[in-house]
Coordinates of N, CA and C in Angstrom, one line a residue:
M1 N 0.8 -1.2 0.0 CA 0.0 0.0 0.0 C 0.9 1.3 0.0
A2 N 0.6 2.2 -0.9 CA 1.3 3.4 -1.0 C 1.1 4.3 0.3
S3 N 2.1 5.1 0.6 CA 2.0 5.8 1.9 C 1.7 7.3 1.7
S4 N 1.6 7.8 0.5 CA 1.3 9.2 0.3 C 0.6 9.5 -1.0
G5 N 0.2 10.7 -1.2 CA -0.5 11.1 -2.4 C -1.9 10.6 -2.6
A6 N -2.4 10.9 -3.8 CA -3.8 10.5 -4.1 C -3.8 9.9 -5.5
A7 N -4.8 9.1 -5.8 CA -5.1 8.6 -7.1 C -6.6 8.8 -7.4
A8 N -7.0 9.0 -8.6 CA -8.4 9.3 -8.9 C -8.8 8.4 -10.1
I9 N -10.1 8.0 -10.0 CA -10.8 7.2 -11.0 C -12.1 7.8 -11.4
I10 N -12.2 8.2 -12.6 CA -13.4 8.8 -13.2 C -14.1 7.7 -13.9
I11 N -15.4 7.5 -13.4 CA -16.1 6.3 -13.9 C -17.3 6.8 -14.7
G12 N -17.5 6.2 -15.9 CA -18.6 6.6 -16.7 C -18.5 6.3 -18.2
N13 N -19.4 5.6 -18.7 CA -19.4 5.4 -20.2 C -19.6 6.7 -20.9
E14 N -20.4 7.6 -20.3 CA -20.7 8.9 -20.9 C -19.4 9.7 -21.1
V15 N -18.4 9.6 -20.3 CA -17.2 10.3 -20.5 C -16.4 9.7 -21.7
L16 N -16.3 8.4 -21.7 CA -15.5 7.7 -22.7 C -16.1 7.7 -24.1
T17 N -17.4 8.0 -24.1 CA -18.1 8.1 -25.4 C -18.4 9.6 -25.8
A18 N -17.9 10.5 -25.1 CA -18.0 11.9 -25.4 C -19.4 12.5 -25.3
K19 N -20.2 11.8 -24.5 CA -21.6 12.3 -24.3 C -21.5 13.4 -23.2
V20 N -20.5 13.3 -22.4 CA -20.3 14.3 -21.3 C -18.8 14.6 -21.3
V21 N -18.4 15.9 -21.1 CA -17.1 16.3 -20.9 C -16.8 16.3 -19.4
D22 N -15.8 15.5 -19.0 CA -15.5 15.4 -17.6 C -15.0 16.7 -17.0
A23 N -15.7 17.1 -16.0 CA -15.3 18.3 -15.3 C -14.6 18.0 -13.9
N24 N -14.9 16.8 -13.4 CA -14.4 16.5 -12.1 C -12.9 16.2 -12.0
G25 N -12.4 15.6 -13.0 CA -10.9 15.3 -13.0 C -10.1 16.6 -13.0
P26 N -10.3 17.5 -13.9 CA -9.6 18.8 -13.8 C -9.8 19.5 -12.5
H27 N -11.0 19.5 -12.0 CA -11.2 20.2 -10.7 C -10.5 19.5 -9.6
L28 N -10.5 18.2 -9.5 CA -9.8 17.5 -8.5 C -8.3 17.8 -8.6
I29 N -7.7 17.7 -9.8 CA -6.3 18.0 -10.0 C -5.9 19.4 -9.4
Q30 N -6.8 20.4 -9.7 CA -6.5 21.8 -9.2 C -6.6 21.8 -7.7
R31 N -7.6 21.3 -7.1 CA -7.8 21.4 -5.7 C -6.8 20.6 -4.9
L32 N -6.4 19.4 -5.4 CA -5.4 18.7 -4.7 C -4.1 19.4 -4.7
R33 N -3.8 20.0 -5.8 CA -2.5 20.8 -5.8 C -2.6 22.0 -4.8
E34 N -3.7 22.6 -4.7 CA -3.9 23.8 -3.8 C -3.7 23.4 -2.4
V35 N -4.1 22.2 -2.0 CA -4.0 21.8 -0.6 C -2.7 21.0 -0.4
G36 N -1.9 20.8 -1.4 CA -0.6 20.2 -1.2 C -0.6 18.7 -1.2
V37 N -1.6 18.0 -1.8 CA -1.6 16.6 -1.9 C -1.3 16.2 -3.3
A38 N -0.2 15.4 -3.5 CA 0.3 15.0 -4.8 C -0.7 14.0 -5.5
L39 N -1.0 14.3 -6.7 CA -1.9 13.3 -7.5 C -1.0 12.4 -8.3
R40 N -1.0 11.1 -8.0 CA -0.2 10.1 -8.6 C -0.7 9.6 -9.9
S41 N -2.0 9.6 -10.1 CA -2.6 9.1 -11.3 C -4.0 9.5 -11.4
L42 N -4.5 9.5 -12.7 CA -6.0 9.8 -12.9 C -6.4 8.9 -14.1
E43 N -7.4 8.0 -13.8 CA -7.8 7.0 -14.8 C -9.3 7.2 -15.1
I44 N -9.7 7.0 -16.4 CA -11.1 7.0 -16.8 C -11.4 5.6 -17.2
V45 N -12.5 5.1 -16.6 CA -12.9 3.7 -16.9 C -14.4 3.7 -17.1
P46 N -14.9 2.6 -17.8 CA -16.4 2.5 -18.1 C -17.1 2.0 -16.8
D47 N -18.5 2.0 -17.0 CA -19.3 1.5 -15.9 C -19.4 0.0 -15.9
E48 N -18.2 -0.6 -15.7 CA -18.1 -2.0 -15.7 C -17.4 -2.5 -14.5
V49 N -18.0 -3.5 -13.8 CA -17.4 -3.9 -12.5 C -16.0 -4.3 -12.6
D50 N -15.6 -5.1 -13.6 CA -14.2 -5.6 -13.7 C -13.3 -4.5 -13.9
A51 N -13.6 -3.5 -14.7 CA -12.7 -2.4 -15.0 C -12.5 -1.5 -13.8
I52 N -13.6 -1.3 -13.0 CA -13.5 -0.5 -11.8 C -12.7 -1.2 -10.7
V53 N -12.9 -2.5 -10.6 CA -12.1 -3.3 -9.6 C -10.6 -3.2 -9.9
D54 N -10.3 -3.4 -11.2 CA -8.9 -3.3 -11.6 C -8.3 -1.9 -11.3
A55 N -9.1 -0.9 -11.6 CA -8.6 0.5 -11.4 C -8.4 0.8 -10.0
V56 N -9.3 0.4 -9.1 CA -9.2 0.6 -7.7 C -8.0 -0.1 -7.1
A57 N -7.8 -1.3 -7.6 CA -6.6 -2.1 -7.1 C -5.3 -1.3 -7.4
R58 N -5.2 -0.9 -8.7 CA -4.0 -0.1 -9.1 C -3.9 1.2 -8.3
A59 N -4.9 1.9 -8.1 CA -4.9 3.2 -7.5 C -4.4 3.0 -6.0
R60 N -4.9 1.9 -5.4 CA -4.5 1.7 -4.0 C -3.0 1.4 -3.8
L61 N -2.4 0.8 -4.9 CA -1.0 0.6 -4.8 C -0.2 1.8 -5.1
R62 N -0.8 2.8 -5.7 CA 0.0 4.0 -6.1 C -0.1 5.1 -5.0
A63 N -1.2 5.1 -4.3 CA -1.4 6.3 -3.4 C -2.2 5.9 -2.1
K64 N -2.0 6.8 -1.2 CA -2.7 6.6 0.1 C -4.2 6.8 0.0
Y65 N -4.6 7.9 -0.7 CA -6.0 8.3 -0.8 C -6.4 8.0 -2.3
V66 N -7.6 7.4 -2.4 CA -8.2 7.1 -3.7 C -9.6 7.8 -3.8
F67 N -9.8 8.5 -4.9 CA -11.0 9.2 -5.1 C -11.7 8.5 -6.3
T68 N -13.0 8.2 -6.2 CA -13.7 7.8 -7.3 C -14.8 8.8 -7.6
S69 N -15.2 9.0 -8.9 CA -16.2 9.9 -9.3 C -17.2 9.2 -10.2
G70 N -18.4 9.1 -9.8 CA -19.5 8.5 -10.6 C -19.9 7.1 -10.2
G71 N -21.1 6.7 -10.7 CA -21.5 5.4 -10.5 C -22.0 5.0 -9.1
I72 N -22.5 6.0 -8.3 CA -23.0 5.7 -7.0 C -24.5 6.1 -6.9
G73 N -25.2 6.2 -8.0 CA -26.6 6.5 -8.0 C -27.5 5.3 -7.9
P74 N -28.8 5.4 -8.2 CA -29.8 4.3 -8.0 C -30.1 3.5 -9.3
T75 N -29.4 3.8 -10.4 CA -29.8 3.1 -11.6 C -28.9 1.9 -11.9
H76 N -29.3 1.2 -12.9 CA -28.6 -0.1 -13.2 C -27.2 0.0 -13.5
D77 N -26.7 1.1 -14.1 CA -25.3 1.3 -14.4 C -24.5 1.9 -13.3
D78 N -25.1 2.1 -12.1 CA -24.3 2.6 -11.0 C -23.7 1.4 -10.2
V79 N -22.5 1.0 -10.6 CA -21.9 -0.2 -10.0 C -20.7 0.0 -9.2
T80 N -20.4 1.3 -8.9 CA -19.1 1.6 -8.2 C -19.1 1.0 -6.8
V81 N -20.2 1.1 -6.1 CA -20.1 0.5 -4.7 C -19.8 -1.0 -4.7
R82 N -20.4 -1.7 -5.6 CA -20.2 -3.2 -5.7 C -18.7 -3.4 -6.1
A83 N -18.2 -2.6 -7.1 CA -16.9 -2.8 -7.6 C -15.8 -2.5 -6.5
V84 N -16.0 -1.4 -5.8 CA -15.1 -1.0 -4.7 C -15.1 -2.1 -3.6
A85 N -16.3 -2.6 -3.3 CA -16.3 -3.7 -2.3 C -15.6 -4.9 -2.8
L86 N -15.7 -5.3 -4.0 CA -15.0 -6.4 -4.5 C -13.5 -6.2 -4.5
A87 N -13.1 -5.0 -4.9 CA -11.6 -4.6 -4.9 C -11.0 -4.7 -3.5
M88 N -11.8 -4.5 -2.5 CA -11.3 -4.5 -1.2 C -11.6 -5.7 -0.4
G89 N -12.2 -6.7 -1.1 CA -12.6 -8.0 -0.4 C -13.7 -7.9 0.6
R90 N -14.7 -7.0 0.3 CA -15.7 -6.8 1.3 C -17.1 -7.1 0.7
Q91 N -18.1 -7.3 1.6 CA -19.4 -7.5 1.1 C -20.1 -6.1 1.0
V92 N -21.2 -6.1 0.2 CA -22.0 -4.9 0.1 C -23.1 -5.0 1.2
V93 N -23.3 -3.9 2.0 CA -24.3 -3.9 3.1 C -25.1 -2.7 2.9
R94 N -26.3 -2.7 3.6 CA -27.1 -1.5 3.5 C -27.0 -0.8 4.9
L95 N -26.6 0.5 4.8 CA -26.4 1.3 6.0 C -27.7 1.8 6.6
P96 N -28.0 1.4 7.8 CA -29.3 1.9 8.4 C -29.4 3.4 8.5
E97 N -28.2 4.1 8.8 CA -28.3 5.6 8.9 C -28.6 6.2 7.6
M98 N -28.2 5.6 6.5 CA -28.5 6.1 5.1 C -30.0 5.9 4.8
V99 N -30.5 4.7 5.2 CA -31.9 4.4 5.0 C -32.7 5.4 5.7
E100 N -32.4 5.8 6.9 CA -33.1 6.8 7.7 C -33.0 8.1 7.1
L101 N -31.9 8.5 6.6 CA -31.7 9.8 5.9 C -32.5 9.9 4.7
I102 N -32.5 8.8 3.9 CA -33.3 8.8 2.6 C -34.7 8.9 2.9
S103 N -35.2 8.1 3.9 CA -36.6 8.1 4.3 C -37.0 9.5 4.8
Q104 N -36.2 10.2 5.6 CA -36.5 11.5 6.1 C -36.6 12.5 5.0
M105 N -35.7 12.4 4.0 CA -35.7 13.4 2.9 C -37.0 13.1 2.0
S106 N -37.4 11.8 1.9 CA -38.6 11.5 1.1 C -39.8 12.1 1.8
R107 N -39.9 12.0 3.1 CA -41.0 12.5 3.9 C -41.1 14.0 3.7
E108 N -39.9 14.7 3.8 CA -39.9 16.1 3.6 C -40.4 16.6 2.2
R109 N -40.3 15.7 1.3 CA -40.8 16.0 -0.1 C -42.2 15.5 -0.3
G110 N -42.8 15.0 0.8 CA -44.2 14.6 0.7 C -44.4 13.2 0.1
Q111 N -43.4 12.4 0.1 CA -43.5 11.1 -0.5 C -43.8 10.1 0.7
E112 N -44.8 9.3 0.5 CA -45.2 8.4 1.6 C -44.2 7.2 1.6
Q113 N -43.8 6.7 0.5 CA -43.0 5.5 0.4 C -41.7 5.8 -0.3
V114 N -40.6 5.1 0.1 CA -39.4 5.2 -0.6 C -39.3 4.1 -1.6
L115 N -39.0 4.5 -2.9 CA -38.8 3.5 -3.9 C -37.7 2.5 -3.6
P116 N -37.8 1.3 -3.9 CA -36.7 0.3 -3.7 C -35.4 0.8 -4.4
E117 N -35.6 1.3 -5.6 CA -34.4 1.8 -6.3 C -33.7 2.9 -5.6
T118 N -34.4 3.8 -4.9 CA -33.8 4.9 -4.2 C -33.0 4.4 -3.0
L119 N -33.5 3.3 -2.4 CA -32.7 2.7 -1.3 C -31.4 2.1 -1.7
R120 N -31.2 2.0 -3.0 CA -29.8 1.5 -3.4 C -28.8 2.6 -3.0
L121 N -29.2 3.8 -2.8 CA -28.2 4.8 -2.3 C -27.7 4.6 -0.9
A122 N -28.4 3.6 -0.2 CA -27.9 3.3 1.1 C -26.9 2.1 1.1
D123 N -26.6 1.6 0.0 CA -25.7 0.5 -0.1 C -24.3 1.0 0.0
A124 N -23.4 0.2 0.6 CA -22.0 0.6 0.8 C -21.2 -0.7 1.0
P125 N -19.9 -0.6 0.8 CA -19.0 -1.7 1.1 C -19.0 -1.8 2.7
E126 N -18.9 -3.1 3.1 CA -18.9 -3.3 4.6 C -17.8 -2.6 5.2
G127 N -18.1 -1.9 6.4 CA -17.1 -1.2 7.1 C -17.0 0.3 6.6
A128 N -17.8 0.7 5.7 CA -17.8 2.1 5.2 C -18.2 3.0 6.3
V129 N -17.7 4.2 6.2 CA -18.0 5.3 7.2 C -18.6 6.5 6.4
L130 N -19.6 7.1 7.1 CA -20.2 8.3 6.5 C -19.6 9.6 7.1
L131 N -19.1 10.4 6.2 CA -18.5 11.7 6.6 C -19.5 12.8 6.5
A132 N -20.1 13.3 7.6 CA -21.0 14.4 7.5 C -20.3 15.7 7.4
H133 N -20.9 16.7 6.8 CA -20.3 18.0 6.6 C -21.4 19.0 6.5
P134 N -21.2 20.2 7.1 CA -22.3 21.2 7.0 C -22.5 21.6 5.5
G135 N -23.8 21.6 5.2 CA -24.2 22.0 3.8 C -24.4 20.8 2.9
L136 N -24.0 19.6 3.3 CA -24.1 18.5 2.4 C -25.5 17.8 2.6
G137 N -26.2 17.5 1.5 CA -27.4 16.8 1.6 C -27.1 15.4 2.0
F138 N -26.1 14.8 1.3 CA -25.7 13.4 1.6 C -24.3 13.4 2.2
P139 N -24.0 12.6 3.1 CA -22.6 12.5 3.6 C -21.7 11.8 2.6
V140 N -20.4 11.9 2.8 CA -19.5 11.3 1.9 C -19.3 9.9 2.3
L141 N -19.2 9.0 1.4 CA -19.0 7.6 1.6 C -17.5 7.2 1.6
M142 N -17.0 6.7 2.7 CA -15.5 6.5 2.7 C -15.3 5.0 3.2
V143 N -14.4 4.3 2.6 CA -14.0 3.0 3.0 C -12.5 3.0 3.2
E144 N -12.0 2.9 4.4 CA -10.6 3.2 4.7 C -10.2 4.6 4.1
D145 N -9.3 4.6 3.1 CA -9.0 5.9 2.5 C -9.5 6.0 1.0
V146 N -10.5 5.3 0.7 CA -11.2 5.4 -0.6 C -12.4 6.2 -0.4
F147 N -12.6 7.3 -1.2 CA -13.7 8.2 -1.1 C -14.5 8.0 -2.4
L148 N -15.8 7.6 -2.2 CA -16.7 7.4 -3.3 C -17.6 8.7 -3.5
L149 N -17.2 9.4 -4.5 CA -17.9 10.7 -4.7 C -18.8 10.6 -6.0
P150 N -19.9 11.4 -6.0 CA -20.8 11.4 -7.1 C -20.2 12.0 -8.4
G151 N -20.8 11.7 -9.5 CA -20.4 12.1 -10.8 C -20.9 13.5 -11.2
V152 N -22.0 13.9 -10.6 CA -22.6 15.2 -10.9 C -21.7 16.3 -10.4
P153 N -21.1 17.2 -11.2 CA -20.1 18.1 -10.8 C -20.4 18.9 -9.6
Q154 N -21.6 19.4 -9.5 CA -22.0 20.3 -8.3 C -21.9 19.4 -7.0
L155 N -22.4 18.2 -7.1 CA -22.3 17.4 -5.9 C -20.9 16.9 -5.6
F156 N -20.1 16.6 -6.7 CA -18.7 16.2 -6.5 C -17.9 17.2 -5.8
R157 N -18.1 18.5 -6.2 CA -17.3 19.6 -5.7 C -17.6 19.8 -4.2
S158 N -18.9 19.7 -3.8 CA -19.2 20.0 -2.4 C -18.7 18.8 -1.6
Q159 N -18.9 17.6 -2.0 CA -18.4 16.5 -1.2 C -16.8 16.4 -1.2
L160 N -16.2 16.8 -2.3 CA -14.8 16.9 -2.3 C -14.2 17.8 -1.2
E161 N -14.9 19.0 -1.0 CA -14.4 19.9 0.0 C -14.5 19.3 1.4
A162 N -15.5 18.5 1.6 CA -15.7 17.8 2.9 C -14.5 16.9 3.1
V163 N -14.1 16.2 2.1 CA -12.9 15.3 2.2 C -11.6 16.1 2.4
L164 N -11.4 17.1 1.6 CA -10.1 17.8 1.7 C -9.9 18.5 3.0
S165 N -11.0 18.9 3.7 CA -10.9 19.5 5.0 C -10.3 18.6 6.0
R166 N -10.3 17.3 5.7 CA -9.8 16.3 6.6 C -8.3 15.8 6.3
L167 N -7.9 16.2 5.1 CA -6.6 15.7 4.7 C -5.5 16.8 5.0
S168 N -4.3 16.3 5.2 CA -3.2 17.2 5.4 C -2.2 17.1 4.3
G169 N -1.8 18.2 3.7 CA -0.8 18.1 2.7 C 0.4 19.1 2.9
S170 N 1.3 19.2 2.0 CA 2.4 20.1 2.1 C 2.3 21.1 1.0
P171 N 2.5 22.4 1.3 CA 2.5 23.3 0.2 C 3.6 23.1 -0.9
V172 N 3.2 23.4 -2.1 CA 4.2 23.3 -3.2 C 4.5 24.7 -3.7
Y173 N 5.8 25.0 -3.8 CA 6.2 26.4 -4.3 C 6.5 26.3 -5.7
L174 N 6.0 27.2 -6.5 CA 6.2 27.2 -8.0 C 6.7 28.5 -8.5
R175 N 7.7 28.5 -9.4 CA 8.1 29.6 -10.1 C 8.2 29.3 -11.6
V176 N 8.0 30.3 -12.4 CA 7.9 30.0 -13.9 C 8.9 31.0 -14.6
L177 N 9.5 30.4 -15.6 CA 10.4 31.2 -16.6 C 9.7 31.2 -17.9
Y178 N 9.6 32.3 -18.6 CA 9.0 32.4 -19.9 C 10.2 32.8 -20.9
L179 N 10.5 31.9 -21.8 CA 11.7 32.0 -22.6 C 11.4 32.4 -24.1
G180 N 12.2 33.1 -24.6 CA 12.1 33.6 -26.0 C 12.9 32.7 -27.0
V181 N 13.4 31.6 -26.6 CA 14.1 30.7 -27.4 C 13.5 29.3 -27.4
G182 N 13.9 28.4 -28.3 CA 13.4 27.0 -28.3 C 14.0 26.1 -27.3
E183 N 13.5 24.9 -27.1 CA 14.0 24.0 -26.1 C 15.4 23.6 -26.4
S184 N 15.8 23.4 -27.6 CA 17.1 23.0 -27.9 C 18.2 23.9 -27.4
A185 N 17.9 25.2 -27.3 CA 18.9 26.2 -26.8 C 19.0 26.1 -25.3
V186 N 18.1 25.5 -24.6 CA 18.1 25.6 -23.1 C 18.2 24.2 -22.5
A187 N 18.1 23.1 -23.3 CA 18.1 21.8 -22.8 C 19.3 21.4 -21.9
G188 N 20.5 21.9 -22.3 CA 21.7 21.5 -21.6 C 21.6 22.1 -20.2
V189 N 21.2 23.4 -20.1 CA 21.2 24.0 -18.8 C 20.1 23.4 -17.9
L190 N 19.0 23.0 -18.5 CA 17.9 22.4 -17.7 C 18.4 21.0 -17.2
D191 N 19.1 20.3 -18.0 CA 19.7 19.0 -17.6 C 20.6 19.1 -16.4
R192 N 21.5 20.1 -16.5 CA 22.5 20.3 -15.4 C 21.9 20.6 -14.1
V193 N 20.9 21.5 -14.1 CA 20.3 21.9 -12.9 C 19.4 20.8 -12.3
A194 N 18.7 20.1 -13.2 CA 17.9 19.0 -12.8 C 18.7 17.9 -12.2
L195 N 19.9 17.6 -12.7 CA 20.7 16.6 -12.2 C 21.3 17.0 -10.9
D196 N 21.7 18.2 -10.7 CA 22.3 18.7 -9.5 C 21.3 18.8 -8.3
M197 N 20.0 19.1 -8.7 CA 19.0 19.3 -7.7 C 17.8 18.4 -7.9
P198 N 18.0 17.1 -7.7 CA 16.9 16.1 -8.0 C 15.6 16.3 -7.1
H199 N 15.8 17.0 -6.0 CA 14.6 17.3 -5.1 C 13.7 18.4 -5.7
V200 N 14.1 19.0 -6.7 CA 13.3 20.1 -7.4 C 12.8 19.6 -8.7
S201 N 11.5 19.8 -8.9 CA 10.9 19.3 -10.2 C 11.0 20.5 -11.2
I202 N 11.7 20.2 -12.4 CA 11.8 21.2 -13.4 C 11.1 20.7 -14.7
G203 N 10.2 21.4 -15.2 CA 9.4 21.0 -16.4 C 9.6 22.0 -17.5
S204 N 9.7 21.5 -18.7 CA 9.9 22.4 -19.9 C 8.7 22.1 -20.9
Y205 N 8.0 23.2 -21.3 CA 6.9 23.0 -22.1 C 6.9 24.0 -23.3
P206 N 7.2 23.4 -24.5 CA 7.3 24.3 -25.7 C 5.9 24.7 -26.1
M207 N 5.8 25.9 -26.6 CA 4.5 26.5 -27.1 C 4.6 26.8 -28.6
F208 N 3.5 26.5 -29.3 CA 3.5 26.7 -30.7 C 2.4 27.6 -31.2
D209 N 1.9 28.4 -30.2 CA 0.8 29.3 -30.5 C 1.4 30.7 -30.9
P210 N 1.3 31.1 -32.1 CA 1.9 32.4 -32.5 C 1.4 33.6 -31.8
S211 N 0.3 33.5 -31.1 CA -0.2 34.6 -30.4 C 0.5 34.9 -29.1
L212 N 1.3 33.9 -28.6 CA 2.1 34.0 -27.4 C 3.4 34.7 -27.7
D213 N 3.9 35.4 -26.6 CA 5.1 36.1 -26.8 C 6.3 35.3 -26.4
Y214 N 6.2 34.0 -26.0 CA 7.3 33.2 -25.6 C 7.2 31.9 -26.3
Q215 N 8.3 31.2 -26.3 CA 8.4 29.9 -27.0 C 8.4 28.7 -26.1
V216 N 8.9 28.9 -24.9 CA 9.0 27.8 -23.9 C 8.7 28.3 -22.5
K217 N 7.9 27.5 -21.8 CA 7.6 27.8 -20.4 C 8.3 26.8 -19.5
V218 N 9.1 27.2 -18.6 CA 9.8 26.4 -17.7 C 9.3 26.5 -16.3
T219 N 8.9 25.4 -15.7 CA 8.4 25.5 -14.3 C 9.4 24.9 -13.3
V220 N 9.5 25.5 -12.2 CA 10.4 25.0 -11.1 C 9.6 24.9 -9.8
E221 N 9.5 23.7 -9.3 CA 8.6 23.5 -8.1 C 9.2 22.5 -7.1
S222 N 8.9 22.8 -5.8 CA 9.4 21.9 -4.7 C 8.6 22.3 -3.5
G223 N 8.7 21.4 -2.5 CA 8.1 21.7 -1.2 C 8.9 22.7 -0.4
E224 N 10.1 23.0 -0.9 CA 11.1 23.9 -0.2 C 11.2 25.2 -1.0
R225 N 10.8 26.3 -0.4 CA 10.9 27.6 -1.2 C 12.3 27.9 -1.5
D226 N 13.2 27.8 -0.6 CA 14.6 28.1 -0.8 C 15.2 27.3 -2.0
S227 N 14.8 26.1 -2.1 CA 15.4 25.2 -3.2 C 14.8 25.7 -4.5
V228 N 13.6 26.1 -4.6 CA 13.0 26.7 -5.8 C 13.7 27.9 -6.2
E229 N 14.0 28.8 -5.3 CA 14.6 30.1 -5.6 C 16.1 29.8 -6.1
E230 N 16.8 28.8 -5.4 CA 18.1 28.5 -5.8 C 18.1 27.9 -7.3
A231 N 17.2 27.0 -7.5 CA 17.2 26.4 -8.9 C 16.9 27.5 -9.9
L232 N 15.9 28.4 -9.6 CA 15.6 29.5 -10.5 C 16.8 30.3 -10.8
A233 N 17.5 30.7 -9.8 CA 18.7 31.5 -10.0 C 19.8 30.8 -10.8
R234 N 19.9 29.5 -10.6 CA 20.9 28.8 -11.4 C 20.5 28.7 -12.9
L235 N 19.2 28.5 -13.1 CA 18.7 28.5 -14.5 C 19.0 29.8 -15.1
Q236 N 18.6 30.9 -14.5 CA 18.7 32.2 -15.1 C 20.2 32.5 -15.4
E237 N 21.1 32.1 -14.5 CA 22.5 32.3 -14.7 C 23.0 31.5 -15.9
G238 N 22.5 30.3 -16.1 CA 23.1 29.5 -17.2 C 22.4 29.6 -18.5
L239 N 21.2 30.2 -18.6 CA 20.4 30.3 -19.8 C 21.1 31.4 -20.7
P240 N 20.9 31.2 -22.0 CA 21.5 32.2 -23.0 C 21.0 33.6 -22.6
T241 N 22.0 34.6 -22.8 CA 21.7 36.0 -22.5 C 20.5 36.4 -23.3
G242 N 19.5 37.0 -22.6 CA 18.3 37.6 -23.3 C 17.2 36.6 -23.5
S243 N 17.4 35.3 -23.1 CA 16.4 34.3 -23.4 C 15.2 34.4 -22.5
V244 N 15.5 34.9 -21.2 CA 14.4 35.0 -20.2 C 13.6 36.2 -20.5
L245 N 12.4 36.1 -20.9 CA 11.5 37.2 -21.2 C 11.0 37.8 -19.9
R246 N 10.6 36.9 -19.0 CA 10.0 37.3 -17.7 C 9.9 36.1 -16.8
T247 N 9.7 36.3 -15.5 CA 9.5 35.2 -14.6 C 8.1 35.4 -13.9
G248 N 7.7 34.3 -13.4 CA 6.4 34.4 -12.7 C 6.4 33.5 -11.4

C-alpha cells in the first residue's frame, strides 16, 4: 500500500463516449494541488465492474488516498459501490443511517414511500464510514482511505471539499520562466540543474501558439521555497543571454 499522495478514478461510459465532458478530473487536480496533496494518477474507466475493480486495485498501490467519481446513484449502471467492495474484499451492506436519511428526505418531499431503487443509495462496502459535513445533503461515503464521490459536478465539488478538509498536505512552491528561445537552446542548462537538484521538479513546455510572446515555459517547483529560488537563480545564470523574457 502506498504511503502518500492521491489517485483518482473517473467512472462513466458517458465520458468515454464523449456524451459528457469530464469536469471532475480537472477540478480534482487543481484542488489537490492547492492543498498540497500530490496526485499520482488519474484514470477514466467505463461503468463495468471488472474495469473498476482493476482501477481501484491499481490506485491503492499508487497512493494513500483514492477518489472515485461517478456510479453511485440508483440506476442499473451505478456499479461503483459493488466494484469497490470487490476490490477491497468486502461485502455490500445497507447502512441503516443512510436508510433513515433517505426516508427522512422523502417525507420532507411529501413522499409516503421510498422506492426500492432509491434505497440503493444506502448500499455501501462493509465497514464504510459516512463523513457528514455542514451543507451536504448526503454524507461522503468512505472506506478506509477510498472516497466514493458522485459524478454530478456540483455534488462532486461539495463532497470533495468535505474530504479535503480532513486531509493534510504540504504546500508546493512554484516559479515560472518564460523564454524567447526554443527548447534545444536551453536543454543543456535544464539537464545540469535538474541533475544537481533532484529534489526540485523542473518542467519544460514548448509553445507553438503564434499569439504568445514566448516559445518555452519552464516550471520550477518543490516543497522547499529556498530550493525553488536557488534552482531558478541557477537556471537564469546558465540560460542564454536575453532568453528569459520574464518570470512568474
